[in-house]
Short mmCIF file of C-alpha atoms and ligand atoms in Angstrom, two decimals:
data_model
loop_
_atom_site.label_atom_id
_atom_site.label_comp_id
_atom_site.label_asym_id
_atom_site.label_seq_id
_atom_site.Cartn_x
_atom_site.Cartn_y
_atom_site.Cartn_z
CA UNK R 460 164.48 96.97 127.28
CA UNK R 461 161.23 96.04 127.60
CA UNK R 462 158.77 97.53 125.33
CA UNK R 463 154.93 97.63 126.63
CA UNK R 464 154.18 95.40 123.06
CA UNK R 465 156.17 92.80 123.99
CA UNK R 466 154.34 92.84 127.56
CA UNK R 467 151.20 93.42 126.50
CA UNK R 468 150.90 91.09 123.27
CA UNK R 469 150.12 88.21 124.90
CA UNK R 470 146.92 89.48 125.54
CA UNK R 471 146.30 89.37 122.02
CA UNK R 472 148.67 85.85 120.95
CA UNK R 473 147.27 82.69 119.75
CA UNK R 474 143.47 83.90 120.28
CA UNK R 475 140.72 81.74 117.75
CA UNK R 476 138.60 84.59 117.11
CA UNK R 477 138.67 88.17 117.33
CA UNK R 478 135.00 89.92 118.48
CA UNK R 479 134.68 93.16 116.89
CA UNK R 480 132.05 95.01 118.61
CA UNK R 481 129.88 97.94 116.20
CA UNK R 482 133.30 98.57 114.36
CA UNK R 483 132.95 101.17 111.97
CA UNK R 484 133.93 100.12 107.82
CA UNK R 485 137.57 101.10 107.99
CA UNK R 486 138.42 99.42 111.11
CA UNK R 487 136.70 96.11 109.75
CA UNK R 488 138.83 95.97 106.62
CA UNK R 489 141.99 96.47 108.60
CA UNK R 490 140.74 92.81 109.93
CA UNK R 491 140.95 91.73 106.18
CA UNK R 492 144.26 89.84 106.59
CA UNK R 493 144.49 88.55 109.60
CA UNK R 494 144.66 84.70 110.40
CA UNK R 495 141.99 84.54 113.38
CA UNK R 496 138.28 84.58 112.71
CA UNK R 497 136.85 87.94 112.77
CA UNK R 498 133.53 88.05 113.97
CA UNK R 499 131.19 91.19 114.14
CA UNK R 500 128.68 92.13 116.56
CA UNK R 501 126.46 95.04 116.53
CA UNK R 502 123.06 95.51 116.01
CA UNK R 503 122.84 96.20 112.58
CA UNK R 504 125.10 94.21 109.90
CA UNK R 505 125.75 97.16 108.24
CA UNK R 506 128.81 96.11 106.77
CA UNK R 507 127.82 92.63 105.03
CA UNK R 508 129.88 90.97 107.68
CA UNK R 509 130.14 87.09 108.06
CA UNK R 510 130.13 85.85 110.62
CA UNK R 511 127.77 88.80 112.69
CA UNK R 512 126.05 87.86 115.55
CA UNK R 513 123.10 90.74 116.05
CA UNK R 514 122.80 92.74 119.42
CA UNK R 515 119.38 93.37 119.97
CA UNK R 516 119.65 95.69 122.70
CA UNK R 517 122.30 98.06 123.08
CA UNK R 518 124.44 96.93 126.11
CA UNK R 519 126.25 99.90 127.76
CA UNK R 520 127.38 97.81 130.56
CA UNK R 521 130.31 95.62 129.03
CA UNK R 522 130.34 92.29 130.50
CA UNK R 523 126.72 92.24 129.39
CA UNK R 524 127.68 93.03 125.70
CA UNK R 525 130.32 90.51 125.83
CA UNK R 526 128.21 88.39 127.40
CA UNK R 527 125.80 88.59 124.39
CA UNK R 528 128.30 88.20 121.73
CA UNK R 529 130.05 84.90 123.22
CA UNK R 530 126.96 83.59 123.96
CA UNK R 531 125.79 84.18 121.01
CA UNK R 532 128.46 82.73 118.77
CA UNK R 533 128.95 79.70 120.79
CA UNK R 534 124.72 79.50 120.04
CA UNK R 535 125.52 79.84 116.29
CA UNK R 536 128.31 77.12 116.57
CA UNK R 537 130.70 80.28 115.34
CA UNK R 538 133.34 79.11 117.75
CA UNK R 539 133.51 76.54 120.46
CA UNK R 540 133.40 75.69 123.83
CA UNK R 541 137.04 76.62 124.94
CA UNK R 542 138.28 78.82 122.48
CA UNK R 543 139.94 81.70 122.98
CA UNK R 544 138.43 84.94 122.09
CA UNK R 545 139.88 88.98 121.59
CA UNK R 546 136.83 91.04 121.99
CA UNK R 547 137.25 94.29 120.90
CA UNK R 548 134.84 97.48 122.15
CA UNK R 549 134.29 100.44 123.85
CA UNK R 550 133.81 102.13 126.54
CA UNK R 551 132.75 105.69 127.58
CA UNK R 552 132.24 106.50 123.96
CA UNK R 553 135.53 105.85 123.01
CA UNK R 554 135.65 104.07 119.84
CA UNK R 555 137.59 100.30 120.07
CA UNK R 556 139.28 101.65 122.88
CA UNK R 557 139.17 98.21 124.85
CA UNK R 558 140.47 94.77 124.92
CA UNK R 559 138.92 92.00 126.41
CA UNK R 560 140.22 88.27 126.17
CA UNK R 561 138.51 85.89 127.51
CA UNK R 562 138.01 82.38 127.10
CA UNK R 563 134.21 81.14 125.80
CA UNK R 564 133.92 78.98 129.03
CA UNK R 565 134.53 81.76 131.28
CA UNK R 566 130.68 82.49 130.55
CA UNK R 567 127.95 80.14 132.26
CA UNK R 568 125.12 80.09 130.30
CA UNK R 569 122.63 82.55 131.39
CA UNK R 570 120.31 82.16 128.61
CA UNK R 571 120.24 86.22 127.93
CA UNK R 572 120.90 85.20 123.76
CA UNK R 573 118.67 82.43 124.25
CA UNK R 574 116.22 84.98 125.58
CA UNK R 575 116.18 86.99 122.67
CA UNK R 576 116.38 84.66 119.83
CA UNK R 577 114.69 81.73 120.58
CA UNK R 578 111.58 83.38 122.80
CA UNK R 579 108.47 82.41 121.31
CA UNK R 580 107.52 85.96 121.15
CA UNK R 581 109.64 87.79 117.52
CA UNK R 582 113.02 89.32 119.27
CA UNK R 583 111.77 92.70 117.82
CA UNK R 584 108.84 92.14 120.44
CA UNK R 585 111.01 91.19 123.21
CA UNK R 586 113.11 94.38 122.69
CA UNK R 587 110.07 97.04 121.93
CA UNK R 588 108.72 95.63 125.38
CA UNK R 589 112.73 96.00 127.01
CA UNK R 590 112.75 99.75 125.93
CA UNK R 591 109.33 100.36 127.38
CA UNK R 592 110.40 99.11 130.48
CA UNK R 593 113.50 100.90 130.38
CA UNK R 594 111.80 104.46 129.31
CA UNK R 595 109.56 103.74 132.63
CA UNK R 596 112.49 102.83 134.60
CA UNK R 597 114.10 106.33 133.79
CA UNK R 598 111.41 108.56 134.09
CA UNK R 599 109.10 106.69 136.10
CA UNK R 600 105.59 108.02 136.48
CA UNK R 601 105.36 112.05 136.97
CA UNK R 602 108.79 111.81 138.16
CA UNK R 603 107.86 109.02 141.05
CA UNK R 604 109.44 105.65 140.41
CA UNK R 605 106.75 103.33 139.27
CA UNK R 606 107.05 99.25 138.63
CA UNK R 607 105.68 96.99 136.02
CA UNK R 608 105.66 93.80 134.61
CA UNK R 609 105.49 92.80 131.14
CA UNK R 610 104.45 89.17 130.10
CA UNK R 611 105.53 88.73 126.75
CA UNK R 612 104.85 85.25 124.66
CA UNK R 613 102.45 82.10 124.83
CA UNK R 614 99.66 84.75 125.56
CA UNK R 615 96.64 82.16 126.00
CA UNK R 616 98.46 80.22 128.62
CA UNK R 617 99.37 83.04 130.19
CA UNK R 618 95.72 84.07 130.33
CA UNK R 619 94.80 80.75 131.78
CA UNK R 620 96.99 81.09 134.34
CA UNK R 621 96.02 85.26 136.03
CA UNK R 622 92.98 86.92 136.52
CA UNK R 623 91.60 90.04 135.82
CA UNK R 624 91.92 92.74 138.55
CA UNK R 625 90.21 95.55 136.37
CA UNK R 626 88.49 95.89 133.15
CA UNK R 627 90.62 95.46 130.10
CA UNK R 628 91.57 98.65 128.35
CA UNK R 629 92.88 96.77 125.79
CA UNK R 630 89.74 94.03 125.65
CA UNK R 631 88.77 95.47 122.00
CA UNK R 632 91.98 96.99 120.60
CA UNK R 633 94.52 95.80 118.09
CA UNK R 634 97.07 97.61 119.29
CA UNK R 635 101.42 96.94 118.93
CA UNK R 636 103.99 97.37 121.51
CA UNK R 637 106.38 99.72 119.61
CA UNK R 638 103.65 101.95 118.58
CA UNK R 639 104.84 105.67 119.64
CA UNK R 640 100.61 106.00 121.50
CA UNK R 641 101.13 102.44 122.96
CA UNK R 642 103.77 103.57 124.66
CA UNK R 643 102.32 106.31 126.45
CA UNK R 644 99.29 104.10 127.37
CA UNK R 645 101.71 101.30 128.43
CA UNK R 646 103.15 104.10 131.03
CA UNK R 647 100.06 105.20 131.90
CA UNK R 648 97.92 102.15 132.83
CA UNK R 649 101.57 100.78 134.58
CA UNK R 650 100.12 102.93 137.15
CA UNK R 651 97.76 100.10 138.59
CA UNK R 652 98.78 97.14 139.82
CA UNK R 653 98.97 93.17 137.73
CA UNK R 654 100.74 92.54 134.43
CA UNK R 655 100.58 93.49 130.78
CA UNK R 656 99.90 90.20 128.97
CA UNK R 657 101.48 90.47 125.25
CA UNK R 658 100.86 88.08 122.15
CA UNK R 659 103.90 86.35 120.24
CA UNK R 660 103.39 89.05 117.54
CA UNK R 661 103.54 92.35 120.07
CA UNK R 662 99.65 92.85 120.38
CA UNK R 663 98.60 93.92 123.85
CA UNK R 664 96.04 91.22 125.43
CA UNK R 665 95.24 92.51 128.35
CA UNK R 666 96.32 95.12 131.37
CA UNK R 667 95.92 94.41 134.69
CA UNK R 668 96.40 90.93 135.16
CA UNK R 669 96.65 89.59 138.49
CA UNK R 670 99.13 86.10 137.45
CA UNK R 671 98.77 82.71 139.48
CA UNK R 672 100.92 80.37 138.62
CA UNK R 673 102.48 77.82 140.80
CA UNK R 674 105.16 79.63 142.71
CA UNK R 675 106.31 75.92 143.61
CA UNK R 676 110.17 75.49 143.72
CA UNK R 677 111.07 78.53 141.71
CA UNK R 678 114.05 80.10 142.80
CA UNK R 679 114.79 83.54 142.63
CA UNK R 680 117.13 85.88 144.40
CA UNK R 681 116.11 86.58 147.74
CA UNK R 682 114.86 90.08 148.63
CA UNK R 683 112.46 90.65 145.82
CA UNK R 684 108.95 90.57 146.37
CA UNK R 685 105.80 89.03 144.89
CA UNK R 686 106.23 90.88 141.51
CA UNK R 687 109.12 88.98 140.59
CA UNK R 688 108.11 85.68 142.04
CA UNK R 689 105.41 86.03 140.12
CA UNK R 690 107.11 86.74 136.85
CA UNK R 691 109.70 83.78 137.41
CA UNK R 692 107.34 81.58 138.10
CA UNK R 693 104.98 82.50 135.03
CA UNK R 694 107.61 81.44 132.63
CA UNK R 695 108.19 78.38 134.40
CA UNK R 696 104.45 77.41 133.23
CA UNK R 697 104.48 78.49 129.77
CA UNK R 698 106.80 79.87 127.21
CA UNK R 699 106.43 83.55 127.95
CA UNK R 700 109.38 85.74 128.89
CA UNK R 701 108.62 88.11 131.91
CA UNK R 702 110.07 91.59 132.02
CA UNK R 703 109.80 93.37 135.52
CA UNK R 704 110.92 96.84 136.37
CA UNK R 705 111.11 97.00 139.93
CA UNK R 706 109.74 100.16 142.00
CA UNK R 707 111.75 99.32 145.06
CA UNK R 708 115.11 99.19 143.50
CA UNK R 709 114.52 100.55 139.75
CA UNK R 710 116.13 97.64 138.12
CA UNK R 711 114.69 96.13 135.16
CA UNK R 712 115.10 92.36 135.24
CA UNK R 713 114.15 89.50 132.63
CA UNK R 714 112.96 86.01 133.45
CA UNK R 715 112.33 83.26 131.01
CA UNK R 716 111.93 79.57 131.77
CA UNK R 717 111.55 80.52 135.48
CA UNK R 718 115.33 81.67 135.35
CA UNK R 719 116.39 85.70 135.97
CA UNK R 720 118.39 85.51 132.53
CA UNK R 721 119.28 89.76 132.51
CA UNK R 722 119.17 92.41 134.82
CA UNK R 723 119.86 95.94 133.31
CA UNK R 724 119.83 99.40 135.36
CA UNK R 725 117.87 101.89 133.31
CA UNK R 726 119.98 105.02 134.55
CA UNK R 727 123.22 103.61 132.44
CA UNK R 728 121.04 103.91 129.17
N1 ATP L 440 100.87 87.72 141.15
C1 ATP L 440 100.93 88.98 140.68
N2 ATP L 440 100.48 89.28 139.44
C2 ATP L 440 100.52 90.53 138.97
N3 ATP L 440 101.01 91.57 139.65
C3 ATP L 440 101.48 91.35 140.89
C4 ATP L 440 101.48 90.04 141.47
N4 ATP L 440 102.01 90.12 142.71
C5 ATP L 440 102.34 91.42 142.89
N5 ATP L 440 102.03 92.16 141.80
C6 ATP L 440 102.19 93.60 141.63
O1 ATP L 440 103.44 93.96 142.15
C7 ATP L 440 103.26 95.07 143.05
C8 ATP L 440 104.38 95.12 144.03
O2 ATP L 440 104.38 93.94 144.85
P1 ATP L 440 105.68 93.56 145.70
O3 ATP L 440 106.22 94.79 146.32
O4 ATP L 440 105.38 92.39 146.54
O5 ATP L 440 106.63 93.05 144.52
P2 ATP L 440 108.19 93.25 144.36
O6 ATP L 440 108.67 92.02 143.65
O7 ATP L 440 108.83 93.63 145.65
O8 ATP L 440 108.26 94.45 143.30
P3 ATP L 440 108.91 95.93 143.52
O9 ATP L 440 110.40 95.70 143.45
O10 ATP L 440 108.40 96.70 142.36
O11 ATP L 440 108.44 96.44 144.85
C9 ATP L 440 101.88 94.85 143.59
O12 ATP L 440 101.34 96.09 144.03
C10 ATP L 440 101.14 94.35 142.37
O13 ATP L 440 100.73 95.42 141.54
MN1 MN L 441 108.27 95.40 146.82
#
């Protein structure tokens, strides 16, 4: 008779590593014996783990969280190119509920690790500016969707390269992006039109920044408008990473190195 383990365990045979996803402590040490390389990803190494690879934004949508993890393993030479990997996750709250293999090549680069961890801006920058974007995305403005683009990273060139449409709110202010009142003035001055320009360290440079860079051979997907093009092609000319929350289609999308490198729907967080 066929039993569904017999059917199903190749799924889980000869794998290199096994991805556990946010496990919680008991379901870690369960791993303790097992052959395969257990690797954690969350984002917080609660549990001491080694290897961990960190999540830095908390991906509901799952190929984007396995995405992450493989990505960023391969980045930390934790496994290889071809291996074979068992993630294990969740979905719809239900705790390691899924099973995922898949093989490390299956992934092309998209640079969404790389985004995070080697930005010139501090990761904890790139995802205080993320949530922002996200929180606006949601709610929008008084209920009315709203758009906005954050340019985050390599601040001076980024100066040098847009012009002021407005005065500066922010001309003699040391303020932080993750500040709970920077926030609310982030939403409110998203209102008007050009970019947030934002320092390496998270300090706001500047509001309403009309960018010019040279839009010259950068590619990206048809149908969005001047916003984006504008954020791709600003991190094609300096080292910044450009987040954009459209007001057409409420997606917020990253760009670095004049590549779209994530693309997240705010309603699923
Ligand atoms: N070069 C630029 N620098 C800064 N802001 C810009 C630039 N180009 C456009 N914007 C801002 O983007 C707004 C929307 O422009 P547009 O509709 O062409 O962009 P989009 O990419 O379609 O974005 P959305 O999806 O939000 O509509 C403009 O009103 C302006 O505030
Ligand atoms: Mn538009």
């Amino acid at each position: 008779m066929n039993e569904l383990r017999d059917l199903l365990g190749d799924l889980v045979a000869d794998v290199d590593a096994v991805f556990l996803f946010s496990p919680n402590a008991s379901f870690f040490e369960e791993f303790d014996d097992v052959d395969e390389e257990i690797v954690v990803v969350g984002p917080e190494n609660t549990l001491d783990a080694e290897p961990f690879v960190e999540l830095p934004i908390d991906f509901t949508d799952l190929e984007g969280r396995l995405r992450f993890g493989v990505e960023g393993a391969l980045e930390q030479g934790i496994v290889d190119e071809g291996d074979e990997v068992l993630c294990v996750t969740e979905v719809l709250d239900g705790a390691e509920n899924t099973l995922v293999r898949v093989q490390t090549n299956d992934f092309s680069p998209s640079g969404v690790y790389d985004m995070f961890v080697n930005s010139r801006a501090d990761a904890s920058v790139v995802r205080d500016v993320f949530e922002v974007a996200i929180e606006l995305g949601k709610k929008g403005q008084k209920g009315k969707p709203v758009g906005a683009l954050f340019v985050v990273g390599d601040a001076g060139k980024v100066m040098n390269k847009s012009r002021p449409l407005s005065y500066n709110p922010f001309e003699k202010s040391h303020v932080h992006v993750g500040d709970p009142i920077v926030n609310v003035m982030l939403k409110e001055f998203s209102r008007l039109d050009g970019a947030f320009v934002i320092s390496d360290a998270g300090k706001i440079v500047s509001a309403y920044r009309y960018l010019e860079p040279s839009a010259e051979g950068v590619d990206i997907p048809k149908g969005l408008g001047a916003r984006h093009m504008a954020a791709g092609a600003v991190t094609r000319d300096t080292m910044a990473t450009a987040i954009v929350l459209s007001e057409s289609d409420g997606l917020v999308r990253a760009f670095k190195g004049g590549e779209l490198v994530l693309e997240i729907d705010p309603e699923e967080y």
